[in-house]
Coordinates of N, CA and C and ligand atoms in Angstrom, one line a residue:
M1 N -45.0 -5.7 -8.5 CA -43.8 -5.4 -9.5 C -42.6 -4.7 -8.6
A2 N -41.4 -5.2 -9.0 CA -40.3 -4.6 -8.2 C -39.9 -3.2 -8.7
S3 N -39.8 -2.3 -7.9 CA -39.4 -0.8 -8.1 C -37.9 -0.8 -8.4
S4 N -37.4 0.3 -9.1 CA -35.9 0.4 -9.3 C -35.2 0.6 -8.0
S5 N -35.9 1.1 -7.0 CA -35.1 1.2 -5.7 C -34.9 -0.2 -5.0
D6 N -36.0 -1.1 -5.4 CA -35.8 -2.4 -4.8 C -34.6 -3.2 -5.6
V7 N -34.6 -3.0 -6.9 CA -33.5 -3.6 -7.6 C -32.1 -3.1 -7.2
T8 N -32.0 -1.7 -7.0 CA -30.8 -1.2 -6.4 C -30.4 -1.8 -5.0
Q9 N -31.5 -1.9 -4.2 CA -31.2 -2.5 -2.8 C -30.7 -3.9 -3.0
D10 N -31.4 -4.7 -3.9 CA -31.0 -6.1 -4.1 C -29.5 -6.1 -4.6
A11 N -29.2 -5.3 -5.5 CA -27.8 -5.3 -6.0 C -26.8 -4.9 -4.9
Q12 N -27.2 -3.9 -4.0 CA -26.3 -3.7 -2.9 C -26.1 -4.7 -2.0
D13 N -27.2 -5.4 -1.6 CA -27.3 -6.6 -0.7 C -26.4 -7.7 -1.3
A14 N -26.6 -7.9 -2.6 CA -25.7 -9.0 -3.2 C -24.2 -8.6 -3.2
Q15 N -23.9 -7.4 -3.3 CA -22.5 -7.0 -3.3 C -21.9 -7.0 -1.9
R16 N -22.8 -6.7 -1.0 CA -22.3 -6.8 0.5 C -22.0 -8.3 0.8
A17 N -23.0 -9.1 0.3 CA -22.7 -10.6 0.7 C -21.6 -11.1 0.1
F18 N -21.3 -10.7 -1.2 CA -20.1 -11.1 -1.9 C -18.8 -10.7 -1.2
R19 N -18.8 -9.4 -0.8 CA -17.7 -8.9 0.0 C -17.4 -9.6 1.2
S20 N -18.5 -9.9 1.8 CA -18.4 -10.5 3.2 C -17.8 -12.0 3.0
A21 N -18.3 -12.7 1.9 CA -17.8 -14.1 1.7 C -16.2 -13.9 1.3
L22 N -15.9 -13.0 0.5 CA -14.4 -12.8 0.2 C -13.6 -12.5 1.4
S23 N -14.2 -11.8 2.4 CA -13.4 -11.5 3.6 C -13.1 -12.6 4.4
M24 N -13.7 -13.9 4.1 CA -13.4 -15.1 4.8 C -12.0 -15.6 4.3
F25 N -11.5 -15.0 3.3 CA -10.1 -15.4 2.9 C -9.0 -14.5 3.6
A26 N -8.4 -15.1 4.6 CA -7.5 -14.2 5.3 C -6.3 -13.9 4.5
T27 N -5.9 -12.6 4.6 CA -4.7 -12.1 3.8 C -3.7 -11.3 4.7
G28 N -2.6 -11.0 4.2 CA -1.7 -10.0 4.8 C -2.2 -8.8 4.3
V29 N -1.5 -7.7 4.7 CA -1.7 -6.3 4.3 C -0.4 -5.7 3.8
A30 N -0.5 -5.1 2.6 CA 0.8 -4.4 2.0 C 0.4 -3.0 1.6
V31 N 1.5 -2.2 1.5 CA 1.4 -0.9 0.9 C 2.2 -0.8 -0.4
I32 N 1.5 -0.5 -1.4 CA 2.1 -0.3 -2.7 C 2.6 1.2 -2.7
T33 N 4.0 1.3 -2.9 CA 4.6 2.6 -2.9 C 5.3 2.8 -4.3
A34 N 5.3 4.0 -4.7 CA 6.0 4.4 -6.0 C 6.4 5.9 -6.0
P35 N 7.5 6.2 -6.6 CA 7.9 7.7 -6.8 C 7.0 8.4 -7.7
R36 N 6.7 9.6 -7.4 CA 6.0 10.5 -8.5 C 7.0 11.6 -8.9
A37 N 6.9 11.9 -10.2 CA 7.8 12.9 -10.7 C 7.7 14.2 -9.9
T38 N 6.5 14.6 -9.5 CA 6.3 15.8 -8.7 C 5.3 15.4 -7.6
G39 N 5.4 16.0 -6.4 CA 4.5 15.8 -5.3 C 4.9 14.5 -4.5
A40 N 4.1 14.2 -3.5 CA 4.3 13.1 -2.6 C 4.2 11.7 -3.4
P41 N 5.0 10.8 -2.8 CA 5.0 9.4 -3.5 C 3.6 8.8 -3.5
I42 N 3.4 7.8 -4.2 CA 2.2 7.0 -4.3 C 2.2 6.1 -3.0
G43 N 1.1 5.9 -2.4 CA 1.0 4.9 -1.2 C -0.4 4.4 -1.1
I44 N -0.6 3.1 -1.4 CA -1.9 2.5 -1.5 C -2.0 1.3 -0.7
T45 N -2.8 1.1 0.4 CA -2.9 -0.1 1.2 C -3.7 -1.1 0.3
V46 N -3.2 -2.4 0.3 CA -3.8 -3.4 -0.5 C -3.8 -4.8 0.2
A47 N -5.0 -5.5 0.1 CA -4.9 -6.8 0.7 C -4.9 -7.9 -0.5
S48 N -4.9 -7.3 -1.8 CA -5.0 -8.2 -3.0 C -3.6 -8.7 -3.4
F49 N -2.6 -8.4 -2.7 CA -1.3 -8.9 -3.1 C -1.2 -10.4 -3.1
N50 N -0.6 -11.0 -4.2 CA -0.4 -12.4 -4.1 C 0.8 -12.8 -5.0
S51 N 1.4 -14.0 -4.9 CA 2.3 -14.5 -5.8 C 1.7 -15.0 -7.1
V52 N 2.5 -14.9 -8.1 CA 2.1 -15.4 -9.4 C 3.1 -16.5 -10.0
S53 N 4.3 -16.1 -10.1 CA 5.3 -17.0 -10.8 C 6.6 -16.9 -10.1
L54 N 7.3 -18.1 -10.2 CA 8.7 -18.1 -9.7 C 9.7 -17.8 -10.8
D55 N 9.5 -18.2 -12.0 CA 10.3 -18.0 -13.2 C 9.5 -17.6 -14.4
P56 N 9.4 -16.3 -14.7 CA 10.1 -15.2 -14.0 C 9.4 -14.9 -12.7
P57 N 10.2 -14.2 -11.8 CA 9.5 -13.9 -10.5 C 8.4 -12.8 -10.6
L58 N 7.2 -13.1 -10.5 CA 6.0 -12.2 -10.7 C 5.0 -12.3 -9.4
I59 N 4.6 -11.1 -9.2 CA 3.5 -10.9 -8.1 C 2.4 -10.1 -8.8
L60 N 1.3 -10.1 -8.0 CA 0.1 -9.2 -8.5 C -0.6 -8.6 -7.4
F61 N -1.3 -7.5 -7.7 CA -2.2 -7.0 -6.9 C -3.2 -6.2 -7.7
S62 N -4.4 -5.9 -7.1 CA -5.4 -5.2 -7.9 C -5.8 -3.8 -7.3
V63 N -6.0 -2.9 -8.1 CA -6.4 -1.5 -7.6 C -7.6 -1.0 -8.2
D64 N -8.4 -0.5 -7.3 CA -9.8 0.0 -7.7 C -9.6 1.1 -8.7
R65 N -10.5 1.1 -9.6 CA -10.4 2.3 -10.7 C -10.7 3.6 -10.0
R66 N -11.3 3.6 -8.9 CA -11.7 4.8 -8.2 C -10.5 5.5 -7.5
C67 N -9.4 4.7 -7.3 CA -8.3 5.1 -6.5 C -7.6 6.4 -7.3
L68 N -7.4 7.4 -6.5 CA -6.8 8.6 -7.0 C -5.4 8.4 -7.6
S69 N -4.7 7.4 -7.1 CA -3.3 7.1 -7.4 C -3.3 6.3 -8.8
L70 N -4.3 5.7 -9.2 CA -4.4 4.7 -10.4 C -3.5 5.2 -11.5
E71 N -3.9 6.3 -11.9 CA -3.4 6.8 -13.2 C -1.8 6.9 -13.1
D72 N -1.3 7.5 -12.0 CA 0.2 7.6 -11.8 C 0.8 6.2 -11.7
L73 N 0.1 5.3 -11.1 CA 0.7 3.9 -10.8 C 0.8 3.2 -12.2
Q74 N -0.2 3.5 -13.1 CA -0.2 2.8 -14.3 C 0.9 3.3 -15.2
Q75 N 1.5 4.5 -14.8 CA 2.5 5.1 -15.7 C 3.9 5.0 -15.1
T76 N 4.0 4.5 -13.8 CA 5.3 4.5 -13.2 C 6.1 3.4 -13.7
S77 N 7.5 3.6 -13.7 CA 8.4 2.5 -14.3 C 8.9 1.7 -13.1
T78 N 8.5 1.9 -11.8 CA 8.9 1.1 -10.7 C 8.0 1.2 -9.6
Y79 N 7.8 0.2 -8.9 CA 7.0 0.3 -7.6 C 7.4 -0.8 -6.7
A80 N 7.0 -0.6 -5.3 CA 7.5 -1.6 -4.3 C 6.1 -2.1 -3.5
V81 N 6.2 -3.3 -3.2 CA 5.2 -3.9 -2.3 C 5.8 -4.1 -0.9
N82 N 5.3 -3.3 0.0 CA 5.8 -3.4 1.4 C 4.8 -4.1 2.2
V83 N 5.3 -5.4 2.7 CA 4.3 -6.2 3.5 C 4.4 -5.8 4.9
L84 N 3.3 -5.4 5.4 CA 3.2 -4.8 6.8 C 3.4 -5.8 7.9
S85 N 4.0 -5.5 8.9 CA 4.1 -6.3 10.1 C 3.0 -5.9 11.1
H86 N 2.9 -6.7 12.2 CA 1.8 -6.5 13.1 C 1.7 -5.2 13.7
H87 N 2.8 -4.5 13.9 CA 2.8 -3.2 14.5 C 2.5 -2.0 13.6
Q88 N 2.2 -2.3 12.4 CA 2.0 -1.2 11.3 C 0.6 -1.0 10.9
Q89 N -0.4 -1.3 11.8 CA -1.8 -1.0 11.6 C -2.1 0.4 11.2
H90 N -1.4 1.3 11.9 CA -1.6 2.7 11.7 C -1.0 3.1 10.2
V91 N 0.0 2.4 9.7 CA 0.4 2.6 8.4 C -0.6 2.2 7.4
S92 N -1.2 1.1 7.6 CA -2.3 0.5 6.8 C -3.5 1.5 6.7
N93 N -3.9 2.0 8.0 CA -4.9 2.9 7.9 C -4.6 4.3 7.2
R94 N -3.4 4.7 7.4 CA -2.9 6.0 6.7 C -3.0 5.8 5.2
F95 N -2.6 4.7 4.7 CA -2.6 4.6 3.2 C -3.9 4.0 2.6
S96 N -4.9 3.9 3.4 CA -6.2 3.4 2.9 C -7.2 4.5 2.8
K97 N -6.7 5.7 2.9 CA -7.6 6.8 2.7 C -7.0 7.8 1.7
P98 N -7.8 8.3 0.7 CA -7.2 9.4 -0.2 C -7.0 10.6 0.6
N99 N -5.7 11.1 0.8 CA -5.5 12.1 1.6 C -4.1 12.8 1.2
S100 N -4.1 14.1 1.1 CA -2.9 14.7 0.6 C -1.8 14.6 1.6
S101 N -2.1 14.3 2.9 CA -1.0 14.3 3.9 C -0.8 12.8 4.4
K102 N -0.9 11.9 3.4 CA -0.7 10.5 3.7 C 0.6 10.3 4.4
W103 N 1.7 11.0 3.9 CA 3.1 10.6 4.3 C 3.6 11.3 5.6
D104 N 2.8 12.2 6.2 CA 3.2 12.9 7.3 C 3.4 12.0 8.5
G105 N 4.7 12.1 9.0 CA 5.2 11.3 10.1 C 5.5 9.7 9.7
I106 N 5.4 9.4 8.5 CA 5.7 8.1 8.1 C 7.2 8.0 7.6
E107 N 7.9 7.1 8.2 CA 9.2 6.9 7.8 C 9.4 6.1 6.5
F108 N 10.2 6.7 5.6 CA 10.4 6.0 4.3 C 11.8 6.3 3.9
S109 N 12.3 5.4 3.0 CA 13.6 5.7 2.3 C 13.4 5.7 0.8
T110 N 14.4 6.3 0.1 CA 14.3 6.2 -1.3 C 15.6 5.6 -1.9
G111 N 16.1 4.7 -1.1 CA 17.5 4.2 -1.3 C 17.4 2.9 -2.1
G112 N 16.2 2.5 -2.5 CA 16.1 1.2 -3.3 C 16.6 1.4 -4.8
C113 N 16.5 0.4 -5.6 CA 16.8 0.5 -7.0 C 15.9 1.4 -7.6
D114 N 16.2 2.2 -8.6 CA 15.3 3.1 -9.4 C 14.7 4.1 -8.4
A115 N 15.3 4.5 -7.3 CA 14.8 5.5 -6.4 C 13.5 5.1 -5.9
N116 N 13.3 3.8 -5.7 CA 12.0 3.3 -5.1 C 11.8 3.8 -3.7
V117 N 10.5 4.1 -3.4 CA 10.1 4.5 -2.0 C 9.9 3.3 -1.2
L118 N 10.5 3.1 -0.1 CA 10.4 1.9 0.7 C 10.1 2.2 2.1
L119 N 9.3 1.3 2.8 CA 9.0 1.5 4.2 C 9.8 0.6 4.9
P120 N 10.9 1.0 5.7 CA 11.9 0.3 6.3 C 11.5 -0.7 7.4
E121 N 10.3 -0.4 7.9 CA 9.8 -1.3 9.1 C 9.1 -2.5 8.5
A122 N 8.9 -2.5 7.2 CA 8.1 -3.7 6.6 C 8.6 -5.0 6.9
L123 N 7.8 -6.0 6.9 CA 8.1 -7.3 7.1 C 9.0 -7.8 6.0
A124 N 8.5 -7.6 4.7 CA 9.2 -7.9 3.5 C 9.0 -6.8 2.5
I125 N 9.9 -6.6 1.5 CA 9.7 -5.6 0.5 C 10.0 -6.2 -0.8
F126 N 9.2 -6.1 -1.8 CA 9.4 -6.5 -3.1 C 9.5 -5.3 -4.1
E127 N 10.7 -5.1 -4.6 CA 10.8 -4.0 -5.6 C 10.5 -4.6 -6.9
C128 N 9.7 -3.9 -7.7 CA 9.2 -4.5 -8.9 C 9.3 -3.5 -10.2
E129 N 9.4 -4.1 -11.3 CA 9.2 -3.3 -12.5 C 7.9 -3.8 -13.1
P130 N 7.2 -2.8 -13.8 CA 5.8 -3.3 -14.4 C 6.1 -4.3 -15.4
Y131 N 5.2 -5.4 -15.3 CA 5.3 -6.5 -16.2 C 4.0 -6.6 -17.1
A132 N 2.9 -6.4 -16.5 CA 1.6 -6.4 -17.2 C 0.6 -5.7 -16.5
Q133 N -0.5 -5.3 -17.1 CA -1.7 -4.7 -16.5 C -2.9 -5.4 -17.2
H134 N -3.9 -5.8 -16.4 CA -5.1 -6.5 -17.0 C -6.3 -5.9 -16.5
D135 N -7.3 -5.9 -17.3 CA -8.6 -5.5 -16.9 C -9.2 -6.4 -15.8
G136 N -9.6 -5.9 -14.8 CA -10.2 -6.7 -13.6 C -11.5 -6.1 -13.2
G137 N -12.4 -5.8 -14.2 CA -13.7 -5.2 -13.9 C -13.6 -3.9 -13.3
D138 N -14.0 -3.7 -12.1 CA -13.9 -2.3 -11.5 C -12.5 -2.1 -10.9
H139 N -11.6 -3.1 -11.1 CA -10.2 -3.0 -10.5 C -9.3 -3.2 -11.8
V140 N -8.1 -2.7 -11.6 CA -7.0 -2.9 -12.6 C -6.0 -4.0 -12.0
I141 N -5.7 -5.0 -12.7 CA -4.8 -6.0 -12.1 C -3.3 -5.7 -12.5
F142 N -2.5 -5.4 -11.6 CA -1.1 -5.2 -11.8 C -0.2 -6.3 -11.6
V143 N 0.6 -6.8 -12.6 CA 1.5 -7.9 -12.5 C 2.9 -7.2 -12.5
G144 N 3.7 -7.5 -11.5 CA 5.0 -6.9 -11.3 C 6.1 -8.0 -11.3
R145 N 7.2 -7.6 -12.1 CA 8.3 -8.4 -12.1 C 9.3 -8.1 -10.9
V146 N 9.6 -9.0 -10.0 CA 10.4 -8.6 -8.8 C 11.9 -8.5 -9.2
V147 N 12.4 -7.4 -8.9 CA 13.8 -7.2 -9.3 C 14.8 -7.3 -8.0
R148 N 14.1 -7.1 -6.9 CA 14.9 -7.2 -5.6 C 13.8 -7.5 -4.4
H149 N 14.3 -8.3 -3.5 CA 13.3 -8.5 -2.3 C 14.2 -8.7 -1.1
V150 N 13.7 -8.2 0.0 CA 14.3 -8.3 1.3 C 13.2 -8.8 2.3
V151 N 13.7 -9.6 3.3 CA 12.7 -10.1 4.4 C 13.4 -9.7 5.7
R152 N 12.4 -9.3 6.7 CA 12.8 -9.2 8.1 C 12.1 -10.3 8.8
S153 N 12.7 -11.3 9.2 CA 12.1 -12.5 9.8 C 11.8 -12.4 11.2
D154 N 12.2 -11.2 11.8 CA 12.1 -11.1 13.3 C 10.7 -10.5 13.8
S155 N 9.8 -10.4 12.8 CA 8.5 -9.9 13.1 C 7.3 -10.8 12.7
E156 N 6.1 -10.4 13.1 CA 4.9 -11.1 12.8 C 4.2 -10.3 11.7
P157 N 3.3 -11.0 10.8 CA 2.6 -10.1 9.9 C 1.3 -9.5 10.4
L158 N 0.8 -8.5 9.8 CA -0.4 -7.9 10.0 C -1.5 -8.7 9.1
I159 N -2.5 -9.1 9.7 CA -3.5 -10.0 9.0 C -4.8 -9.3 8.8
F160 N -5.5 -9.5 7.7 CA -6.8 -8.8 7.5 C -7.8 -10.0 7.3
F161 N -8.8 -10.0 8.1 CA -9.8 -11.2 8.0 C -11.1 -10.6 8.5
G162 N -12.2 -11.0 7.7 CA -13.6 -10.6 8.2 C -13.7 -9.1 8.3
G163 N -13.0 -8.3 7.5 CA -13.0 -6.9 7.6 C -12.3 -6.3 8.8
K164 N -11.5 -7.1 9.5 CA -10.8 -6.6 10.7 C -9.3 -7.0 10.7
Y165 N -8.5 -6.2 11.3 CA -7.2 -6.5 11.5 C -7.0 -7.7 12.5
R166 N -6.1 -8.4 12.3 CA -5.8 -9.6 13.3 C -4.3 -9.7 13.4
T167 N -3.8 -10.4 14.3 CA -2.4 -10.8 14.4 C -2.4 -12.3 14.7
L168 N -1.3 -13.0 14.4 CA -1.1 -14.4 14.6 C -1.0 -14.5 16.2
T169 N -1.6 -15.6 16.7 CA -1.3 -15.8 18.1 C 0.0 -16.8 18.2
A170 N 0.4 -17.0 19.3 CA 1.5 -18.0 19.5 C 1.2 -19.3 18.9
D171 N 0.0 -19.8 19.2 CA -0.5 -21.2 18.6 C -0.4 -21.1 17.0
D172 N -1.0 -20.0 16.5 CA -1.2 -19.9 15.0 C 0.3 -20.0 14.4
A173 N 1.2 -19.5 15.1 CA 2.5 -19.3 14.5 C 3.2 -20.7 14.4
V174 N 2.7 -21.7 15.2 CA 3.4 -23.0 15.2 C 2.5 -24.0 14.4
C175 N 2.5 -23.8 13.1 CA 1.7 -24.8 12.3 C 2.7 -25.8 11.7
A176 N 2.4 -27.1 12.1 CA 3.4 -28.1 11.5 C 3.1 -28.3 10.1
Ligands
FMN201 C1 -6.9 -3.6 4.7 C2 -7.1 -3.0 3.4 C3 -7.0 -3.5 2.2 C4 -7.2 -2.9 1.0 N1 -7.0 -3.5 -0.2 C5 -7.2 -2.9 -1.3 C6 -6.9 -3.5 -2.6 O1 -6.4 -4.6 -2.6 N2 -7.1 -2.8 -3.8 C7 -7.6 -1.5 -3.7 O2 -7.7 -0.8 -4.7 N3 -7.9 -0.9 -2.5 C8 -7.6 -1.5 -1.3 N4 -7.9 -0.8 -0.2 C9 -8.5 0.6 -0.2 C10 -7.4 1.5 -0.6 O3 -6.3 1.4 0.3 C11 -7.9 3.0 -0.6 O4 -9.0 3.1 -1.6 C12 -6.9 4.1 -0.8 O5 -7.4 5.3 -0.4 C13 -6.3 4.3 -2.2 O6 -5.6 5.5 -2.2 P1 -5.7 6.6 -3.3 O7 -7.2 6.9 -3.6 O8 -5.1 7.8 -2.7 O9 -5.0 6.2 -4.5 C14 -7.7 -1.5 1.1 C15 -7.9 -0.8 2.3 C16 -7.7 -1.6 3.5 C17 -7.9 -0.9 4.7

């Protein structure tokens, strides 16, 4: 007969296998930023960013219900998606840990619309107003309406694949 610890172990193994399969989908890396009424701004590293709609212009990302910033993000009236370039791995690492000093030494501006918090070195920035939030199991799915976007085309993206950071090689960059 299976013991409860076997069942727990099986569930953990199944979850690990699922995560591992999902990690075969290469993504970029972005930091979701938003102002807070008091205290340091919100900053969360995500790989779940994706496009949704051109008309209206919508994007999405999902946030783990355990994230400390979730409640503030659910209440904010504006947020930005900062797509990281290949030299911003340290920025991704910084915003991927719950830490009170996340912003120490990180350059940011608050010059966007609605006083958005922006990472000026990002490859692209999408400033959004909240459009919808959906239940996503142990995550909350945020859909944002893009009100402004900028692109810096002179850099390469930071890639996340197989649980590791990657960069495009010269060959990868030339896909016909
Ligand atoms: C490359 C990478 C991608 C990540 N993607 C997500 C994601 O899409 N959603 C999420 O909730 N957490 C993601 N995380 C983990 C969060 O960044 C992490 O939980 C962070 O500490 C949340 O900040 P907070 O707890 O201060 O709110 C990712 C981490 C890394 C390193």
